[in-house]
Amino acid sequence: MFSGAHVALYPMTDRFVPVILDGIAAMKHDRNHLRIETDDLSTLLVGPPEDLFPAMRDLLVGAARSGTHVVLSAHVSRGCPGEPDDPACHSAELAGGLAPASERIEAARAAVAAARSTGQSIAAQIALHPLGTAGHMDEIGHCIAFLRESGVHDRAKHFCTKLGGDAGPVFAAMAEAFVRFGDPAGHVTMTLTASANSPTGG
Amino acid sequence: MFSGAHVALYPMTDRFVPVILDGIAAMKHDRNHLRIETDDLSTLLVGPPEDLFPAMRDLLVGAARSGTHVVLSAHVSRGCPGEPDDPACHSAELAGGLAPASERIEAARAAVAAARSTGQSIAAQIALHPLGTAGHMDEIGHCIAFLRESGVHDRAKHFCTKLGGDAGPVFAAMAEAFVRFGDPAGHVTMTLTASANSPTGG
């Protein structure tokens, strides 16, 4: 399995470079577990989902501490058949087959409830893409059912679901959506946007 | 069919509001064809792909004219079975069945070659998600084959393809990728990032 995320941080300030560096400094601990490649468009993080989402959370929260309006945008992928198998991406979260949806929803809710708060409020939206299967809308439906009960649901939007709350449980909910919905051995991607300190709320 | 895009513009400046307004002013003509809804995370554009991509191009190019480093991030969707059928989304580009890949690649290349230049150079990356089918990697492969020959190919990356050049042909290539690959009647999404005036190139 190969898994990773293309991540970009957009601070809406002339001082965008130091704000990004603050975010990277906050992600220091997470970096030990990830392979990282940067170019002018995004930073690729390679590693298992259980390391990717905390790293993205720490990156955004670290950058937001300045009070600047900052957005993190990411494209997360697992199980792409076109990518090489990488032992560094082995995930305990993706072992076994698909449990019944009700069990997965319950486990995902419990994980969000146990998530540590960060003190940083964010707004976010996500879309999940379980690929290579005719039953993708069923899995998207189960994922939405979980998000509605996750405690960080804001509202349904066209093509995506909006979340809001402390960055801790919101990133936990996004991680749970990514690992528990769609076949654990399948090809699944997620598009996510998370915003802090927006002047228009969120 | 229902089609649309969640679009966000991120100007890396304290003056982000006027830069966004410049982009919106440049999109004025395109707005006539689209339904538009905005919240604190993104702006939803609803309409056929042939209107969505020019609108996104004009939005980015209009905002970039200030010289500010600005990024447009979008999540584009067509044919989602969970969305209502909307006559305003009817697309001449999505009539008929899937032609042989070689014909589609040739038609897509011709469309990019005919695209008008804008005078604004950009870097971009896209990932295409043909959903609801076991054959999604074949369609992604055809799309990548087109992008390699599109004249605006930069390089392959994990999970996505990087493009570069004038915003005119680059947005044309992204539009062609979106309408010609994946079943015309199917559910297809695209994640795209486009950057102008980056201090690190692109």
Coordinates of C-alpha atoms in Angstrom, one line a residue:
Chain A
M1 CA 0.0 0.0 0.0
F2 CA 1.0 3.5 -0.7
S3 CA -0.6 6.5 1.1
G4 CA 0.1 10.2 1.3
A5 CA -1.1 13.7 1.0
H6 CA -0.4 16.7 -1.1
V7 CA -0.7 19.6 1.3
A8 CA -0.5 23.3 0.9
L9 CA -0.8 26.1 3.4
Y10 CA -2.2 29.5 2.3
P11 CA -1.6 32.3 4.8
M12 CA -3.5 35.4 3.7
T13 CA -0.7 37.8 4.6
D14 CA 2.3 39.5 3.0
R15 CA 4.3 37.6 5.7
F16 CA 3.3 34.2 4.4
V17 CA 6.7 32.7 4.5
P18 CA 7.3 33.0 8.3
V19 CA 3.7 31.8 9.0
I20 CA 4.4 28.7 6.9
L21 CA 7.6 28.2 8.8
D22 CA 5.7 28.4 12.1
G23 CA 3.4 25.7 10.8
I24 CA 6.3 23.5 9.8
A25 CA 8.0 24.0 13.2
A26 CA 4.8 22.8 14.9
M27 CA 4.8 19.7 12.7
K28 CA 8.4 18.8 13.8
H29 CA 7.4 15.8 15.8
D30 CA 5.2 14.4 13.1
R31 CA 8.0 14.8 10.5
N32 CA 9.9 11.9 12.0
H33 CA 7.3 9.4 10.7
L34 CA 6.9 10.9 7.2
R35 CA 8.7 11.2 3.9
I36 CA 8.4 14.8 2.7
E37 CA 8.9 16.4 -0.7
T38 CA 8.2 20.0 -1.5
D39 CA 7.8 22.0 -4.7
D40 CA 6.2 25.3 -5.6
L41 CA 2.6 23.9 -5.6
S42 CA 2.4 21.5 -2.6
T43 CA 4.2 19.4 -0.1
L44 CA 3.9 15.7 -0.4
L45 CA 3.7 13.8 2.9
V46 CA 4.1 10.0 2.5
G47 CA 3.1 7.8 5.4
P48 CA 0.1 6.0 6.9
P49 CA -3.1 7.9 7.5
E50 CA -2.7 7.8 11.3
D51 CA 0.4 10.0 10.8
L52 CA -0.8 12.1 8.0
F53 CA -3.9 13.7 9.7
P54 CA -2.1 14.7 13.0
A55 CA 0.7 16.2 10.9
M56 CA -1.8 18.3 8.9
R57 CA -3.6 19.3 12.1
D58 CA -0.3 20.4 13.7
L59 CA 0.8 22.3 10.5
L60 CA -2.5 24.3 10.4
V61 CA -2.7 24.9 14.1
G62 CA 1.0 26.0 14.3
A63 CA 0.5 28.5 11.4
A64 CA -2.8 29.8 12.8
R65 CA -1.3 30.6 16.2
S66 CA -0.2 34.0 14.7
G67 CA -3.8 35.0 14.3
T68 CA -3.5 35.1 10.5
H69 CA -6.3 33.9 8.3
V70 CA -4.7 30.6 7.0
V71 CA -6.1 27.8 4.9
L72 CA -4.8 24.3 4.5
S73 CA -5.8 22.4 1.4
A74 CA -5.0 18.8 0.9
H75 CA -5.5 15.9 -1.5
V76 CA -5.1 12.6 0.4
S77 CA -4.8 9.2 -1.3
R78 CA -4.4 5.5 -0.2
G79 CA -4.2 2.3 -2.2
C80 CA -3.6 3.8 -5.6
P81 CA -2.9 0.8 -7.9
G82 CA -0.4 3.0 -9.9
E83 CA 1.8 3.6 -6.9
P84 CA 4.6 1.3 -5.5
D85 CA 3.9 -0.7 -2.3
D86 CA 5.8 1.1 0.5
P87 CA 6.3 -0.6 3.9
A88 CA 6.5 2.9 5.6
C89 CA 2.8 3.3 4.7
H90 CA 1.7 0.2 6.6
S91 CA -1.4 1.1 8.5
A92 CA -2.9 -0.7 11.5
E93 CA -6.2 1.2 10.7
L94 CA -6.4 -0.5 7.3
A95 CA -6.1 -4.1 8.3
G96 CA -9.0 -6.6 7.7
G97 CA -12.1 -6.3 5.6
L98 CA -15.0 -3.9 5.7
A99 CA -16.9 -4.3 9.0
P100 CA -20.7 -3.6 9.0
A101 CA -21.3 0.2 8.6
S102 CA -23.0 0.6 12.0
E103 CA -19.8 -0.8 13.7
R104 CA -17.6 1.5 11.7
I105 CA -19.7 4.6 12.5
E106 CA -19.6 3.8 16.2
A107 CA -15.9 3.3 16.2
A108 CA -15.3 6.5 14.3
R109 CA -17.6 8.5 16.7
A110 CA -15.6 7.1 19.6
A111 CA -12.3 8.1 18.1
V112 CA -13.6 11.7 17.5
A113 CA -14.9 11.9 21.1
A114 CA -11.5 10.9 22.4
A115 CA -9.6 13.4 20.3
R116 CA -7.5 16.0 22.2
S117 CA -8.5 19.7 21.9
T118 CA -6.0 22.1 20.4
G119 CA -7.6 25.4 21.4
Q120 CA -7.9 26.4 17.7
S121 CA -11.3 26.6 16.1
I122 CA -11.5 25.8 12.4
A123 CA -14.0 25.3 9.6
A124 CA -13.4 22.4 7.1
Q125 CA -15.0 20.6 4.2
I126 CA -14.3 17.2 2.8
A127 CA -15.2 15.0 -0.1
L128 CA -14.4 11.2 0.0
H129 CA -13.8 9.3 -3.3
P130 CA -13.9 5.5 -3.0
L131 CA -12.6 4.5 -6.4
G132 CA -12.7 1.3 -8.5
T133 CA -16.1 0.1 -7.2
A134 CA -19.7 0.5 -8.4
G135 CA -20.8 0.8 -4.8
H136 CA -19.0 4.1 -4.0
M137 CA -22.2 6.0 -3.2
D138 CA -23.1 3.5 -0.4
E139 CA -19.7 4.1 1.2
I140 CA -20.1 7.8 0.8
G141 CA -23.5 7.5 2.4
H142 CA -22.1 5.7 5.4
C143 CA -19.4 8.3 5.7
I144 CA -21.9 11.1 5.7
A145 CA -24.0 9.3 8.3
F146 CA -20.9 9.2 10.5
L147 CA -20.1 12.8 10.0
R148 CA -23.7 13.9 10.9
E149 CA -23.2 12.2 14.3
S150 CA -19.5 13.1 14.7
G151 CA -20.1 16.2 16.9
V152 CA -18.3 18.4 14.4
H153 CA -20.9 18.4 11.6
D154 CA -21.8 21.8 10.3
R155 CA -23.9 21.1 7.1
A156 CA -24.2 19.2 3.9
K157 CA -23.0 21.1 0.8
H158 CA -23.0 20.1 -2.9
F159 CA -20.2 17.5 -3.4
C160 CA -18.9 17.8 0.1
T161 CA -19.7 18.0 3.9
K162 CA -18.8 21.0 6.0
L163 CA -17.4 20.5 9.5
G164 CA -16.5 22.9 12.3
G165 CA -15.1 23.0 15.8
D166 CA -11.8 22.5 17.5
A167 CA -9.0 21.4 15.1
G168 CA -8.4 18.3 17.3
P169 CA -11.8 16.6 16.8
V170 CA -12.3 18.0 13.3
F171 CA -9.0 16.4 12.0
A172 CA -9.9 13.2 13.9
A173 CA -13.2 13.1 12.1
M174 CA -11.5 13.6 8.7
A175 CA -9.0 10.8 9.5
E176 CA -11.8 8.5 10.6
A177 CA -13.7 9.3 7.4
F178 CA -10.6 8.5 5.3
V179 CA -9.7 5.1 6.9
R180 CA -13.1 3.6 7.8
F181 CA -15.1 4.3 4.6
G182 CA -14.2 2.7 1.3
D183 CA -12.5 -0.8 1.2
P184 CA -9.4 -0.9 3.5
A185 CA -7.5 -2.5 0.6
G186 CA -9.1 -0.2 -2.0
H187 CA -8.2 3.0 -3.8
V188 CA -9.6 6.0 -1.8
T189 CA -8.9 9.7 -2.1
M190 CA -10.1 12.7 -0.1
T191 CA -10.2 16.4 -0.9
L192 CA -10.1 18.6 2.2
T193 CA -10.0 22.3 3.0
A194 CA -9.5 23.6 6.5
S195 CA -9.6 27.3 7.4
A196 CA -8.6 29.1 10.6
N197 CA -9.1 32.8 11.6
S198 CA -11.4 33.6 8.7
P199 CA -12.7 37.2 8.9
T200 CA -16.1 35.8 7.6
G201 CA -16.4 33.2 10.3
G202 CA -15.1 29.6 10.6
Chain B
M1 CA -26.9 15.9 -14.8
F2 CA -25.5 18.2 -12.2
S3 CA -22.1 19.8 -12.4
G4 CA -20.2 22.4 -10.6
A5 CA -17.1 23.4 -8.7
H6 CA -16.2 24.5 -5.2
V7 CA -13.6 27.2 -5.9
A8 CA -11.4 29.2 -3.5
L9 CA -8.9 31.9 -4.2
Y10 CA -6.0 32.4 -1.8
P11 CA -4.0 35.7 -2.3
M12 CA -0.9 35.6 -0.1
T13 CA -1.2 39.2 1.0
D14 CA -2.8 41.3 3.8
R15 CA -4.8 42.9 1.0
F16 CA -6.5 39.6 0.2
V17 CA -10.0 41.1 0.0
P18 CA -9.4 43.6 -2.9
V19 CA -7.4 40.9 -4.8
I20 CA -10.3 38.5 -4.6
L21 CA -12.7 41.3 -5.7
D22 CA -10.4 41.9 -8.7
G23 CA -10.7 38.2 -9.6
I24 CA -14.5 38.3 -9.2
A25 CA -14.7 41.5 -11.4
A26 CA -12.7 39.7 -14.1
M27 CA -15.2 36.7 -13.9
K28 CA -18.1 39.1 -14.6
H29 CA -18.9 37.8 -18.1
D30 CA -18.8 34.2 -17.0
R31 CA -21.1 34.8 -14.1
N32 CA -24.1 35.2 -16.4
H33 CA -24.0 31.5 -17.1
L34 CA -23.5 30.2 -13.6
R35 CA -25.3 29.8 -10.3
I36 CA -23.1 31.1 -7.5
E37 CA -23.2 30.5 -3.8
T38 CA -20.5 31.6 -1.4
D39 CA -19.6 30.8 2.2
D40 CA -16.5 31.2 4.4
L41 CA -14.8 28.2 2.8
S42 CA -15.5 28.3 -0.9
T43 CA -17.6 29.5 -3.7
L44 CA -19.8 27.0 -5.5
L45 CA -20.2 27.5 -9.2
V46 CA -23.0 25.5 -10.8
G47 CA -23.1 25.1 -14.6
P48 CA -21.7 23.0 -17.4
P49 CA -17.9 22.2 -17.5
E50 CA -17.5 24.5 -20.6
D51 CA -18.5 27.5 -18.5
L52 CA -16.8 26.4 -15.2
F53 CA -13.2 26.2 -16.5
P54 CA -13.2 29.6 -18.3
A55 CA -14.8 31.2 -15.2
M56 CA -12.0 29.7 -13.0
R57 CA -9.4 30.9 -15.5
D58 CA -10.7 34.4 -15.5
L59 CA -11.0 34.5 -11.7
L60 CA -7.3 33.5 -11.2
V61 CA -6.0 35.7 -14.0
G62 CA -8.0 38.7 -12.8
A63 CA -6.6 38.2 -9.3
A64 CA -3.1 37.6 -10.4
R65 CA -2.9 40.9 -12.4
S66 CA -2.0 42.7 -9.2
G67 CA 1.3 40.7 -9.2
T68 CA 0.3 39.1 -5.9
H69 CA 1.1 35.4 -5.3
V70 CA -2.3 33.9 -5.6
V71 CA -3.6 30.3 -5.7
L72 CA -6.9 28.9 -6.9
S73 CA -8.0 25.6 -5.5
A74 CA -11.0 23.8 -6.8
H75 CA -13.0 20.6 -6.5
V76 CA -15.0 20.0 -9.6
S77 CA -17.8 17.4 -10.0
R78 CA -20.1 16.1 -12.7
G79 CA -22.8 13.4 -12.7
C80 CA -22.9 12.8 -9.0
P81 CA -25.9 10.4 -8.4
G82 CA -26.7 12.2 -5.2
E83 CA -27.4 15.5 -6.8
P84 CA -30.6 16.7 -8.6
D85 CA -30.7 16.8 -12.4
D86 CA -30.3 20.5 -13.5
P87 CA -31.1 21.6 -17.0
A88 CA -28.7 24.6 -16.5
C89 CA -25.8 22.1 -16.4
H90 CA -26.6 20.5 -19.8
S91 CA -23.2 20.1 -21.6
A92 CA -22.7 19.6 -25.3
E93 CA -19.3 18.2 -24.3
L94 CA -20.9 15.3 -22.5
A95 CA -23.2 14.0 -25.1
G96 CA -22.8 10.5 -26.6
G97 CA -20.8 7.6 -25.3
L98 CA -17.0 7.1 -24.8
A99 CA -15.2 7.4 -28.1
P100 CA -11.9 5.4 -28.5
A101 CA -9.2 6.9 -26.3
S102 CA -7.0 7.9 -29.3
E103 CA -9.8 10.0 -30.8
R104 CA -10.4 11.7 -27.5
I105 CA -6.7 12.4 -26.9
E106 CA -6.5 14.0 -30.4
A107 CA -9.6 16.1 -29.9
A108 CA -8.4 17.3 -26.5
R109 CA -4.9 18.2 -27.9
A110 CA -6.6 20.2 -30.6
A111 CA -8.7 22.1 -28.1
V112 CA -5.6 23.0 -26.0
A113 CA -3.8 24.1 -29.2
A114 CA -6.7 26.4 -30.1
A115 CA -6.9 28.0 -26.6
R116 CA -6.4 31.8 -26.4
S117 CA -3.4 33.0 -24.4
T118 CA -4.0 35.3 -21.4
G119 CA -0.5 36.6 -20.9
Q120 CA -0.4 35.1 -17.3
S121 CA 1.9 32.2 -16.6
I122 CA 0.7 29.6 -14.0
A123 CA 1.7 26.3 -12.5
A124 CA -1.1 23.8 -11.8
Q125 CA -1.7 20.2 -10.7
I126 CA -4.8 18.0 -11.2
A127 CA -6.1 14.6 -10.2
L128 CA -9.0 13.0 -12.0
H129 CA -11.4 10.6 -10.2
P130 CA -13.7 8.6 -12.5
L131 CA -16.1 7.0 -9.8
G132 CA -18.4 4.1 -9.9
T133 CA -16.4 1.9 -12.2
A134 CA -13.8 -0.8 -11.9
G135 CA -12.0 0.6 -14.9
H136 CA -11.0 4.0 -13.4
M137 CA -7.3 3.4 -13.8
D138 CA -7.7 2.9 -17.6
E139 CA -9.4 6.3 -17.9
I140 CA -6.8 8.0 -15.7
G141 CA -4.1 6.4 -17.9
H142 CA -5.7 7.8 -21.0
C143 CA -6.0 11.2 -19.4
I144 CA -2.4 11.2 -18.4
A145 CA -1.4 10.2 -22.0
F146 CA -3.3 13.3 -23.2
L147 CA -1.7 15.5 -20.6
R148 CA 1.8 14.3 -21.6
E149 CA 1.1 15.4 -25.2
S150 CA -0.9 18.5 -24.3
G151 CA 1.9 21.0 -24.6
V152 CA 1.5 22.2 -21.0
H153 CA 2.8 19.0 -19.2
D154 CA 5.4 19.6 -16.5
R155 CA 5.8 16.3 -14.7
A156 CA 4.1 13.3 -13.1
K157 CA 3.8 13.5 -9.3
H158 CA 2.4 11.0 -6.8
F159 CA -1.5 11.1 -7.1
C160 CA -1.5 14.0 -9.7
T161 CA 0.0 15.6 -12.8
K162 CA 1.7 18.9 -12.8
L163 CA 1.1 21.4 -15.6
G164 CA 2.6 24.7 -16.5
G165 CA 2.3 27.5 -19.1
D166 CA 0.0 30.3 -20.0
A167 CA -3.3 30.1 -18.1
G168 CA -5.3 29.9 -21.4
P169 CA -4.0 26.5 -22.6
V170 CA -3.5 25.2 -19.0
F171 CA -7.2 25.8 -18.1
A172 CA -8.1 24.4 -21.5
A173 CA -6.1 21.2 -20.7
M174 CA -7.8 20.9 -17.4
A175 CA -11.3 21.3 -19.0
E176 CA -10.5 18.7 -21.6
A177 CA -9.2 16.3 -19.0
F178 CA -12.4 16.7 -17.1
V179 CA -14.9 16.2 -19.9
R180 CA -13.2 13.7 -22.2
F181 CA -12.0 11.1 -19.6
G182 CA -14.4 9.1 -17.6
D183 CA -17.8 8.1 -18.9
P184 CA -19.7 11.2 -20.2
A185 CA -22.8 10.0 -18.2
G186 CA -20.7 8.9 -15.2
H187 CA -19.7 10.4 -11.9
V188 CA -16.3 12.2 -12.2
T189 CA -14.5 14.6 -9.9
M190 CA -11.3 16.6 -10.3
T191 CA -9.1 18.2 -7.7
L192 CA -7.1 21.1 -9.1
T193 CA -4.6 23.7 -7.8
A194 CA -3.4 26.6 -9.9
S195 CA -0.8 29.1 -8.8
A196 CA 0.3 32.4 -10.2
N197 CA 3.2 34.7 -9.2
S198 CA 4.8 32.2 -6.8
P199 CA 8.1 33.4 -5.4
T200 CA 9.4 29.9 -5.8
G201 CA 8.6 29.7 -9.5
G202 CA 5.4 28.6 -11.3

